[in-house]
Coordinates of C-alpha atoms and ligand atoms in Angstrom, one line a residue:
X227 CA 30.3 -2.4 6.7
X228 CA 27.7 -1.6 8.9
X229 CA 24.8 -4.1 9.9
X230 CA 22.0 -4.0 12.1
X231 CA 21.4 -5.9 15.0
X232 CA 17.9 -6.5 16.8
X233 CA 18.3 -6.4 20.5
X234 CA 15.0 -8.1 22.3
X235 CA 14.4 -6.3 25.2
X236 CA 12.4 -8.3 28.2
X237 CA 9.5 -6.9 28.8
X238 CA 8.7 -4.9 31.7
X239 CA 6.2 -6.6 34.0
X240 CA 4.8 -4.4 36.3
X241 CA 3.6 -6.5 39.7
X242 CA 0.6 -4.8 39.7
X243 CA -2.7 -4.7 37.9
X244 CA -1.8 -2.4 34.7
X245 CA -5.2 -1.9 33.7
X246 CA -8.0 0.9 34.8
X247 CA -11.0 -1.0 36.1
X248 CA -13.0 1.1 33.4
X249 CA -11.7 -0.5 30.7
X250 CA -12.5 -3.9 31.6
X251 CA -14.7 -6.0 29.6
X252 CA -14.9 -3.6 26.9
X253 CA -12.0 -4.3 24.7
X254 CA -13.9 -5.9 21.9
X255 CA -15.7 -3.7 19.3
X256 CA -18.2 -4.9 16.1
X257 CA -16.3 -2.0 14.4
X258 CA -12.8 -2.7 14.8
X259 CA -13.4 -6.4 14.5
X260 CA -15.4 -6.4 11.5
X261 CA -13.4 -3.5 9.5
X262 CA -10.1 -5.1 10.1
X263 CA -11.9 -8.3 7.9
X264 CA -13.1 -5.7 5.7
X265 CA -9.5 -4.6 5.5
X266 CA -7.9 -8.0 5.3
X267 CA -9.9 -9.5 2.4
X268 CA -10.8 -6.1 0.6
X269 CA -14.2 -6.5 0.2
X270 CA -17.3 -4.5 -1.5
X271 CA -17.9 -2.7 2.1
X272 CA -21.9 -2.7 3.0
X273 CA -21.3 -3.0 6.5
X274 CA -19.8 0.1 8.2
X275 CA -21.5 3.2 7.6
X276 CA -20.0 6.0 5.8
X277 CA -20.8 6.8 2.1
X278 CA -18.2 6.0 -0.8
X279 CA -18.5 9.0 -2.1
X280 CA -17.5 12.6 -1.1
X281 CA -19.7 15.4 0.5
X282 CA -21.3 17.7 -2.4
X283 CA -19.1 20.1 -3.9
X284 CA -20.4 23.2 -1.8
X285 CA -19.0 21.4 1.2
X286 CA -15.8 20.6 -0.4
X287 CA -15.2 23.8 -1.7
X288 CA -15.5 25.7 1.3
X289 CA -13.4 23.1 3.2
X290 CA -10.5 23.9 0.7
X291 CA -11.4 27.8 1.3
X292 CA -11.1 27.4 5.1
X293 CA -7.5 25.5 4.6
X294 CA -6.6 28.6 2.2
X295 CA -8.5 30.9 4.5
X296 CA -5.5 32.5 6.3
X297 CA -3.6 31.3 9.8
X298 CA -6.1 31.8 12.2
X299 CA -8.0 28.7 10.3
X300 CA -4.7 26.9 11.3
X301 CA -4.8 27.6 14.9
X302 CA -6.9 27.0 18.0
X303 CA -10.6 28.1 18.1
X304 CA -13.0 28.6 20.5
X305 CA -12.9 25.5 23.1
X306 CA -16.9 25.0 23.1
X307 CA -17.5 25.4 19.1
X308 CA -16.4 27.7 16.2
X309 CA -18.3 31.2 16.9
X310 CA -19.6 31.1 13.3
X311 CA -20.5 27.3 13.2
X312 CA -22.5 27.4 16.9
X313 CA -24.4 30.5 15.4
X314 CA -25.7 29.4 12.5
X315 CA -26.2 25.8 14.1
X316 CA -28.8 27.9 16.7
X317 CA -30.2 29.6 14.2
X318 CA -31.2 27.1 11.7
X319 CA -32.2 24.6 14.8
X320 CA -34.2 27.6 16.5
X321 CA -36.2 27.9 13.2
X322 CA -37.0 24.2 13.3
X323 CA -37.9 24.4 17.0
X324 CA -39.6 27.5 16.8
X325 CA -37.5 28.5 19.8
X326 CA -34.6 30.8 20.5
X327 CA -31.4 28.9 21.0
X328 CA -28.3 30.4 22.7
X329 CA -25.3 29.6 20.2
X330 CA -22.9 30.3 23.0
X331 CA -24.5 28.7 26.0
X332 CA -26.8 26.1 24.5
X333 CA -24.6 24.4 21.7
X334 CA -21.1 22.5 21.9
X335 CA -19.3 21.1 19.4
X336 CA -17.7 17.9 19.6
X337 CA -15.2 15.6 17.6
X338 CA -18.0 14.0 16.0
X339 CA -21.9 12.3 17.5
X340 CA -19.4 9.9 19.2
X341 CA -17.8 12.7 21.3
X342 CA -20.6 14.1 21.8
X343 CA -22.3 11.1 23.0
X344 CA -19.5 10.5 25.5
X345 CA -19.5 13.7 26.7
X346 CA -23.4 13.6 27.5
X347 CA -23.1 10.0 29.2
X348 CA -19.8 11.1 31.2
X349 CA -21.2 14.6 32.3
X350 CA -24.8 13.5 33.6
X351 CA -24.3 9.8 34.8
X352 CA -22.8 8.9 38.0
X353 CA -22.1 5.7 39.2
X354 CA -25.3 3.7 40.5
X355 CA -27.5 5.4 37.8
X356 CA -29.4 4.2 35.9
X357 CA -30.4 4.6 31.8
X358 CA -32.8 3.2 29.5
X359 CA -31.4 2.3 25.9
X360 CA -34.2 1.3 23.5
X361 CA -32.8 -1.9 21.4
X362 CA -31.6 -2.2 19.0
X363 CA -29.1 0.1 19.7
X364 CA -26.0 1.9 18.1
X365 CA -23.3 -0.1 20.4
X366 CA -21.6 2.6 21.8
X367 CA -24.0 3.5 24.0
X368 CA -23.7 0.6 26.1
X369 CA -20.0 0.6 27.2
X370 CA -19.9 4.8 27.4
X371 CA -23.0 4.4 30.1
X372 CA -21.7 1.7 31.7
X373 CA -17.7 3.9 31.7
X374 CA -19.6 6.4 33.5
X375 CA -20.7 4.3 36.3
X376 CA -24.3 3.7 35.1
X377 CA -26.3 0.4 34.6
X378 CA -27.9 0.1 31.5
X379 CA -31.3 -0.6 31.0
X380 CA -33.3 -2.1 27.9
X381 CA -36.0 -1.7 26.6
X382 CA -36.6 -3.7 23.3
X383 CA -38.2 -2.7 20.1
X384 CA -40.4 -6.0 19.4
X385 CA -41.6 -6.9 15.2
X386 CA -45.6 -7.1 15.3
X387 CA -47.0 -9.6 13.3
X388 CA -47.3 -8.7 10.0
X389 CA -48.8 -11.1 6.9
X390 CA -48.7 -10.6 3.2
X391 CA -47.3 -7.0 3.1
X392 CA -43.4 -6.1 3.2
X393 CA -41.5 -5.3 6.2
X394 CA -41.2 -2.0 7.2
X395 CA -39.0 -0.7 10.5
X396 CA -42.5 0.7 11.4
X397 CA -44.0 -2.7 12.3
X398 CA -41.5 -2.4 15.4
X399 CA -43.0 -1.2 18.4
X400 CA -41.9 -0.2 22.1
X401 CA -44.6 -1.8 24.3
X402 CA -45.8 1.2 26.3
X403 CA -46.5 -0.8 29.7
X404 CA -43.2 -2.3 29.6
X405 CA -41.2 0.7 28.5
X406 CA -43.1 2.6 32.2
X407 CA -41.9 -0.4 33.8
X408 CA -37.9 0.3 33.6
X409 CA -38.7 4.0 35.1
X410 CA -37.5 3.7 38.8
X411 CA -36.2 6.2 41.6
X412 CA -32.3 5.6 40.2
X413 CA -33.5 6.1 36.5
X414 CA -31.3 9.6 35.4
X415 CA -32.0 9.0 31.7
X416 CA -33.4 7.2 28.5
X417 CA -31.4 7.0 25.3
X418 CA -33.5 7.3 21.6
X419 CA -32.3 7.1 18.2
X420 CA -34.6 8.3 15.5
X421 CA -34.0 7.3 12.9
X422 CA -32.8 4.6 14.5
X423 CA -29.6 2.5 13.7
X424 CA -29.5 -0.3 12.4
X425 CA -33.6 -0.8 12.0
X426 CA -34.2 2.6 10.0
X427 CA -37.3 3.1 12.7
X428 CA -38.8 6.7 12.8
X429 CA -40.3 7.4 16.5
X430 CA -43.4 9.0 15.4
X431 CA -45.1 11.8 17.4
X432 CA -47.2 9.3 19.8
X433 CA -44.6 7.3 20.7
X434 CA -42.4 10.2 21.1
X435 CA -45.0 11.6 23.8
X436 CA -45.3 8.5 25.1
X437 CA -41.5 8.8 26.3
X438 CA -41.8 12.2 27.2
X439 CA -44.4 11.7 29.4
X440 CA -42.8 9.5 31.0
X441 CA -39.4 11.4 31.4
X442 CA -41.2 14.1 32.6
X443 CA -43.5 11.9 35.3
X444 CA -40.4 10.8 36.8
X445 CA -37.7 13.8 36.3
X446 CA -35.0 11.6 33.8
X447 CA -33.4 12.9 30.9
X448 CA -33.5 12.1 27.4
X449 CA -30.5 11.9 25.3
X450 CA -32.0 11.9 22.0
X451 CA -28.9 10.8 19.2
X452 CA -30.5 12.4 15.7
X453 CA -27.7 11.9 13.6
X454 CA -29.9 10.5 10.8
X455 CA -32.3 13.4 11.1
X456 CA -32.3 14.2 7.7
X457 CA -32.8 11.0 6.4
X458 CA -36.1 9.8 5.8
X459 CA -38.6 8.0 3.2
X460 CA -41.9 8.3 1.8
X461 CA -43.4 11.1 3.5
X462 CA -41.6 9.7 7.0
X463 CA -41.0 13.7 9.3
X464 CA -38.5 13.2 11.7
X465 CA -39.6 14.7 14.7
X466 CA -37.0 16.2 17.7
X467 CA -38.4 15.1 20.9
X468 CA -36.8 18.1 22.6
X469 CA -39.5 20.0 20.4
X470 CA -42.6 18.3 22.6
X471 CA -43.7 20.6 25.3
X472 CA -41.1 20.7 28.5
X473 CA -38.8 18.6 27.0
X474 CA -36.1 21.3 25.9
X475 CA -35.3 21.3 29.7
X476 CA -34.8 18.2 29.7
X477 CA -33.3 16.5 26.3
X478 CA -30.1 16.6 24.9
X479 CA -30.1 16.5 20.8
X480 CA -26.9 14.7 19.4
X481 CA -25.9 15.6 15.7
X482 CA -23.1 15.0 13.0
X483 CA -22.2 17.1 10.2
X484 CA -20.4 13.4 9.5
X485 CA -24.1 12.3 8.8
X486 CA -25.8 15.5 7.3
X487 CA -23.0 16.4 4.9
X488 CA -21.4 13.3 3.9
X489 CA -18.6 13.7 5.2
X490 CA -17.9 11.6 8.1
X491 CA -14.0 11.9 8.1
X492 CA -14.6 15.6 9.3
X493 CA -15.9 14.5 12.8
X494 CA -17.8 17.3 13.3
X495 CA -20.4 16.7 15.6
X496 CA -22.8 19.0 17.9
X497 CA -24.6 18.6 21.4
X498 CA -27.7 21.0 21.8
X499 CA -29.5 21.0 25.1
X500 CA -30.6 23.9 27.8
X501 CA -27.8 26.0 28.9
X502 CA -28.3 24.2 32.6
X503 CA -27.2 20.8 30.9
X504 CA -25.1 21.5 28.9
X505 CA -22.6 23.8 31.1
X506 CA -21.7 20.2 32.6
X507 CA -21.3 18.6 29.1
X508 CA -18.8 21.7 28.8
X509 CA -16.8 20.7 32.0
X510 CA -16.0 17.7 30.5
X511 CA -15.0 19.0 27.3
X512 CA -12.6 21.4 28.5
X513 CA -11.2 18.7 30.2
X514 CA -11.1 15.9 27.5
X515 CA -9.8 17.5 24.3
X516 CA -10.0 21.1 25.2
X517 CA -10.5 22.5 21.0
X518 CA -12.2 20.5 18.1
X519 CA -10.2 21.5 14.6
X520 CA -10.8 24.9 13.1
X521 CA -11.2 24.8 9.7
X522 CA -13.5 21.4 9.2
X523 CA -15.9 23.9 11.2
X524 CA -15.5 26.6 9.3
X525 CA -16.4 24.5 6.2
X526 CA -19.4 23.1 8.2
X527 CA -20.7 26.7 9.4
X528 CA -20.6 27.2 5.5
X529 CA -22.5 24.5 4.8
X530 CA -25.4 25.1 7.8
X531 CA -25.7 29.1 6.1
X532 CA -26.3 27.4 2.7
X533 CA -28.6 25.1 4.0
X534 CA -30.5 27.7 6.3
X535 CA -30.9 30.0 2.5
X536 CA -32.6 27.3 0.8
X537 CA -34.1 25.2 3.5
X538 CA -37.2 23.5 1.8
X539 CA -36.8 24.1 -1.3
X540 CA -35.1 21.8 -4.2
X541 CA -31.6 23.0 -4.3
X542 CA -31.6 21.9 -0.2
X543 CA -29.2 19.2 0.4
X544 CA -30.4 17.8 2.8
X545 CA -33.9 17.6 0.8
X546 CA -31.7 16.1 -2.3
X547 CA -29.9 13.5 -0.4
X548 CA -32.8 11.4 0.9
X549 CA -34.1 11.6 -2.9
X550 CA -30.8 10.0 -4.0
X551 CA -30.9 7.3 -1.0
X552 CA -34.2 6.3 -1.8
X553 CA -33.0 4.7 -5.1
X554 CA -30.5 3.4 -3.8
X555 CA -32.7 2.0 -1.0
X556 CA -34.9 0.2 -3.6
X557 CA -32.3 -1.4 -5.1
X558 CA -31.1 -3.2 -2.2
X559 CA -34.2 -3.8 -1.1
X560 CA -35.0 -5.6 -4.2
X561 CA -31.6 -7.2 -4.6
X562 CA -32.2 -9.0 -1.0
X563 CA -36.0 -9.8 -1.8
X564 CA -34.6 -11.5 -5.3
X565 CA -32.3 -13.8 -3.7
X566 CA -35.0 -15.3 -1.1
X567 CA -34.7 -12.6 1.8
X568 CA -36.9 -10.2 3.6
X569 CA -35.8 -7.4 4.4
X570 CA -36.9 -4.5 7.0
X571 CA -37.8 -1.8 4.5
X572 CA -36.3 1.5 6.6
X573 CA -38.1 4.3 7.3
X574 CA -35.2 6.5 7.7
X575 CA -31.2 6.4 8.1
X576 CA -29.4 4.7 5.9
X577 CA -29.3 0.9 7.0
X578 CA -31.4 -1.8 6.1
X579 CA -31.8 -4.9 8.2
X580 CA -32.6 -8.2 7.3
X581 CA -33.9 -11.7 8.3
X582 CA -31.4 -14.6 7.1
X583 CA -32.9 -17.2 8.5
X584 CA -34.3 -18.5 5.7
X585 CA -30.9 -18.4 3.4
X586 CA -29.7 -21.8 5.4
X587 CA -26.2 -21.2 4.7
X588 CA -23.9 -23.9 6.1
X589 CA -21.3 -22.6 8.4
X590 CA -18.7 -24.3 9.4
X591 CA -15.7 -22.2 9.9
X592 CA -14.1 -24.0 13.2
X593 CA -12.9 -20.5 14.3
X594 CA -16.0 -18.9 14.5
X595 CA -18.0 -21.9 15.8
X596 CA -18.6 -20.3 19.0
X597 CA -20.0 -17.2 17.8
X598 CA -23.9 -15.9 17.0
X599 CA -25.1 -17.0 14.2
X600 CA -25.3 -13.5 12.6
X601 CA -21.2 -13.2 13.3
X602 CA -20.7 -16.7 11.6
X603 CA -23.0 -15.6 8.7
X604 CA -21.2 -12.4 8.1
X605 CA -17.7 -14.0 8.3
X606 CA -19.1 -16.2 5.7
X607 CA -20.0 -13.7 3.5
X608 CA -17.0 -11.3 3.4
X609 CA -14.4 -14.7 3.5
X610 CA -16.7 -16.4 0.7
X611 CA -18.7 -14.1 -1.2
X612 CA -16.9 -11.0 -1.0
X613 CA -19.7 -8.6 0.2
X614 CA -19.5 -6.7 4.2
X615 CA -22.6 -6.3 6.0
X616 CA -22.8 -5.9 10.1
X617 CA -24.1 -8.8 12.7
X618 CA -27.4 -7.2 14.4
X619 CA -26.8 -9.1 17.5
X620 CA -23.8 -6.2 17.8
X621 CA -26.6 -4.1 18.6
X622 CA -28.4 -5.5 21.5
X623 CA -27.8 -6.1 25.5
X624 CA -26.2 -9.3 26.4
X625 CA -29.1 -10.9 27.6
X626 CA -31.3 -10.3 24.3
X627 CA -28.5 -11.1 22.0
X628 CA -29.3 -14.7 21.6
X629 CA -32.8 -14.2 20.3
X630 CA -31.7 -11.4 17.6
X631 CA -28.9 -13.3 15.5
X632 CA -30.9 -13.9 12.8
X633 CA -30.5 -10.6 11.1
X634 CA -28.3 -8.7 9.6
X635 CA -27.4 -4.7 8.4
X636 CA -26.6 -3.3 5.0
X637 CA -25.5 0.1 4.4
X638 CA -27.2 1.7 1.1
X639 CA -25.1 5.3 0.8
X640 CA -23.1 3.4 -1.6
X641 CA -22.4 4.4 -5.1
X642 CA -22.0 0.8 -6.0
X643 CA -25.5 -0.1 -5.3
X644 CA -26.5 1.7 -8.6
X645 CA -23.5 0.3 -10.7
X646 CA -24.5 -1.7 -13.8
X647 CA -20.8 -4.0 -13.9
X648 CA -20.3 -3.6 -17.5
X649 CA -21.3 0.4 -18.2
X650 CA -20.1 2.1 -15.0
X651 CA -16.9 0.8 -13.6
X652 CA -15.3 3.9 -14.7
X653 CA -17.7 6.1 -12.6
X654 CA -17.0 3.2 -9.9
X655 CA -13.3 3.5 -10.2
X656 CA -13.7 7.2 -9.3
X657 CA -15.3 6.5 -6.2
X658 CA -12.7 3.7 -5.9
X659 CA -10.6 5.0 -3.4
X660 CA -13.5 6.1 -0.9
X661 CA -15.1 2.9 -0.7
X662 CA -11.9 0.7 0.8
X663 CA -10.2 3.3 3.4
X664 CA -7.7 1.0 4.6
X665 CA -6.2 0.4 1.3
X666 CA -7.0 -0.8 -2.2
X667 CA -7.3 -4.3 -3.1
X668 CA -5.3 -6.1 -5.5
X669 CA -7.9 -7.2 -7.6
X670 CA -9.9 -4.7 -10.4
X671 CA -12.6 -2.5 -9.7
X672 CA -14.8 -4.5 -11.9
X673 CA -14.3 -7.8 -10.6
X674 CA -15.5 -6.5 -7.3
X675 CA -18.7 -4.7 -8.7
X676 CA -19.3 -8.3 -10.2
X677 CA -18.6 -9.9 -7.2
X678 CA -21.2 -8.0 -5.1
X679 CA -23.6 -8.3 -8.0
X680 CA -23.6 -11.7 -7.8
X681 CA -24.5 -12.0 -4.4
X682 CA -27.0 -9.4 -5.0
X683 CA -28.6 -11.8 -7.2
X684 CA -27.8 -15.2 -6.4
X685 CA -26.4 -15.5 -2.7
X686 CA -26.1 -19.3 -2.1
Ligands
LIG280 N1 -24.9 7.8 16.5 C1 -25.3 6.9 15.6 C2 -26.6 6.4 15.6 C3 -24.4 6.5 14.6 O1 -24.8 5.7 13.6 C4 -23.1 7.1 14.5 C5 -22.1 6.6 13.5 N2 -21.6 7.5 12.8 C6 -22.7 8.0 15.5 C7 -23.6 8.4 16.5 C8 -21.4 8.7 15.5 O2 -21.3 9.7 14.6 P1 -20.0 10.5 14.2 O3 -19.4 9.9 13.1 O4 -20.4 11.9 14.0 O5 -19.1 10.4 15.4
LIG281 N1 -22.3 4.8 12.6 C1 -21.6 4.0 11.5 C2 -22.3 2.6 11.5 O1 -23.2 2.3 12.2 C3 -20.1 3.9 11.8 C4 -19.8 3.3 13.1 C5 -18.3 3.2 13.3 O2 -17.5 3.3 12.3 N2 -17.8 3.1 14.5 O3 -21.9 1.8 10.6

């Protein structure tokens, strides 16, 4: 018979360096190290941020009508966006902005915030530039600015002192003297995220002027990444920077239908800026992946129409799915506060940080003694306890890391946050599937729920 034989080939060794410089130093990721864990011990999944549940049933619907939608939903579309989706993306964010926006010259779509992000950073910075990241940041910023040739900048977000009443991502403040201090000659831009990730922080209006002005004193841009726009609590109004007075010409406003719709496996994503911007963001496009997919677009387009109908009123989506967070929101707020911890209570997105330095957990997992604290802590959690959150120290500069490892990021757009373990597995089970991407564990959906309840209540 026949029988197979495994032939090891050496391997070829080239004499000379293999790797681009640009690559250097950036081979380790928070995401890809912390959901291959996820994956490996199939835990309840607070960390990474996508919800386990699907986008409403508008979106799904009309994502199953652009699949059925004939062949030109099959085939290339227009390189810089979807005619139909960059239209109605300019008109409903003209109406927010009071301004005319020109879908074709003033709006790209991208494969998702990230692309659009990398786009931005890659089409505007040059190498010796500089740019200003407020901390804590969403990571990626760092290693696309620094891909592009620039030197990042920070500028931290510091905690006031507050006594007797609860935390709140408000209580953390840019100092204004310090933030004018990091504007220089070679400063080409400043990076914001409102609502921030992983604190929750809403820039309000003053402190969004405050920027501006400062931007405009000394002729940088802003890249302003609003992916959590629609996201926020208790009366919170997220403002777009690009709205203040002569900061249109000068901001570019990063979204995700990922974010807005729930539905982050699309990767639809948009860049918005002045037609004089953005005609370099396109350059790069065209010469990275050229088209985005048709028919996730299509869907997306479908859903910006609906939204632009009812905008403000109840049936909005984007009004209903901050009311549904915010219970969700409580509940984790209170589940943290009942086992001893304090948590950051957000103003917007949908993390929620908190301080574990009172839980005085003993680590002492040899492989991860070298690590931050906030690492260790979260290894703990997911190898012991069964429960994902996400290190904050992931989300500042090198040199600040040390002093933020005593916190730590849950998501709350989790159906599991509501479960009660004995009545709702079932509806759990249906959201089963969603919640563990790389693959199901072995054990029952209920002994998972119980799992994360238990830590909910009693972590240590
Ligand atoms: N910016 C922020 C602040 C984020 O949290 C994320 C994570 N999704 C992104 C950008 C990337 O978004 P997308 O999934 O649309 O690429
Ligand atoms: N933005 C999400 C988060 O902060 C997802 C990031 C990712 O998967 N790379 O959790």
């Amino acid at each position: 018979g026949w029988f197979l034989v495994r032939i090891t080939l050496p391997r070829t060794i080239m004499s000379r360096q293999l790797h681009a410089r640009r690559v250097e130093g950036f081979d380790k990721n928070i995401w890809v190290e912390f959901t291959q864990l996820i994956s490996d011990y199939k835990v309840v999944n607070l960390g990474q941020g996508f919800p386990d549940f699907g986008p409403p049933s508008f979106m799904q619907e009309a994502y199953c009508n652009a699949i059925c939608g004939g062949a030109s939903m099959h085939q290339y579309t227009r390189a810089f966006g979807y005619p139909r989706l960059v239209k109605i993306i300019a008109k409903f964010f003209g109406r927010i902005m009071g301004r005319e926006i020109d879908p074709m010259e003033e709006v790209l779509i991208t494969v998702g915030a990230y692309h659009a992000l990398f786009c931005t950073f890659q089409a505007l910075v040059d190498e010796g530039d500089e740019v200003i990241i407020v901390e804590p940041f969403f990571d990626c910023y760092e290693p696309m600015v620094m891909m592009a040739g620039g030197t990042p900048v920070y500028i931290p977000l510091k905690p006031k002192e507050v006594t007797g009443s609860a935390l709140s991502s408000a209580d953390w403040l840019l100092c204004p003297e310090e933030v004018a201090s990091k504007f220089n000659p070679r400063t080409k831009a400043i990076v914001i995220n409102t609502p921030n990730n992983p604190l929750g922080k809403v820039f309000q209006r003053d402190e969004l002027q405050m920027i501006a002005d400062l931007c405009i004193k000394h002729d940088v841009l802003c890249i302003s990444d609003e992916v959590y726009e629609w996201l926020t609590y208790d009366g919170e109004h997220h403002i777009k920077i690009a709205s203040l007075p002569g900061m249109w010409e000068r901001t570019v406003t990063i979204g995700s239908a990922g974010k807005s719709f729930c539905a982050t496996g699309w990767k639809v994503g948009w860049a918005m800026c002045s037609g004089h911007i953005l005609k370099h963001l396109k350059t790069f496009h065209q010469n990275s992946v050229y088209h985005c997919p048709t028919a996730p677009q299509e869907a997306v387009a479908v859903g910006f129409q609906r939204e632009y109908d009812v905008f403000g009123t109840e049936e909005s989506y984007f009004r209903q799915l901050p009311a549904q967070l915010h219970a969700k929101r409580l509940k984790l707020a209170k589940s943290l506060r009942s086992v001893g911890l304090q948590p950051i209570l957000p103003q917007g997105g949908y993390f929620m940080t908190t301080d574990i330095s009172s839980l005085k957990v003993e680590l002492n997992d040899p492989d991860t003694k070298d690590e931050p604290y906030d690492y260790r802590f979260v290894k703990w959690l997911i190898k012991e306890k069964g429960l994902a959150a996400i290190p904050v120290s992931g989300f500042y500069s090198p040199e600040h890391r040390a002093d933020f490892q005593n916190y730590i990021r849950f998501c709350f757009v989790k159906v599991i946050l509501l479960m009660d373990i004995q009545n709702e597995s079932e509806q759990y089970r249906e959201n089963y599937t969603c919640a563990f991407p790389h693959g199901l564990p072995d054990q029952d959906p209920p002994k998972h729920i119980a799992r994360t309840a238990l830590f909910l209540t009693k972590v240590a």
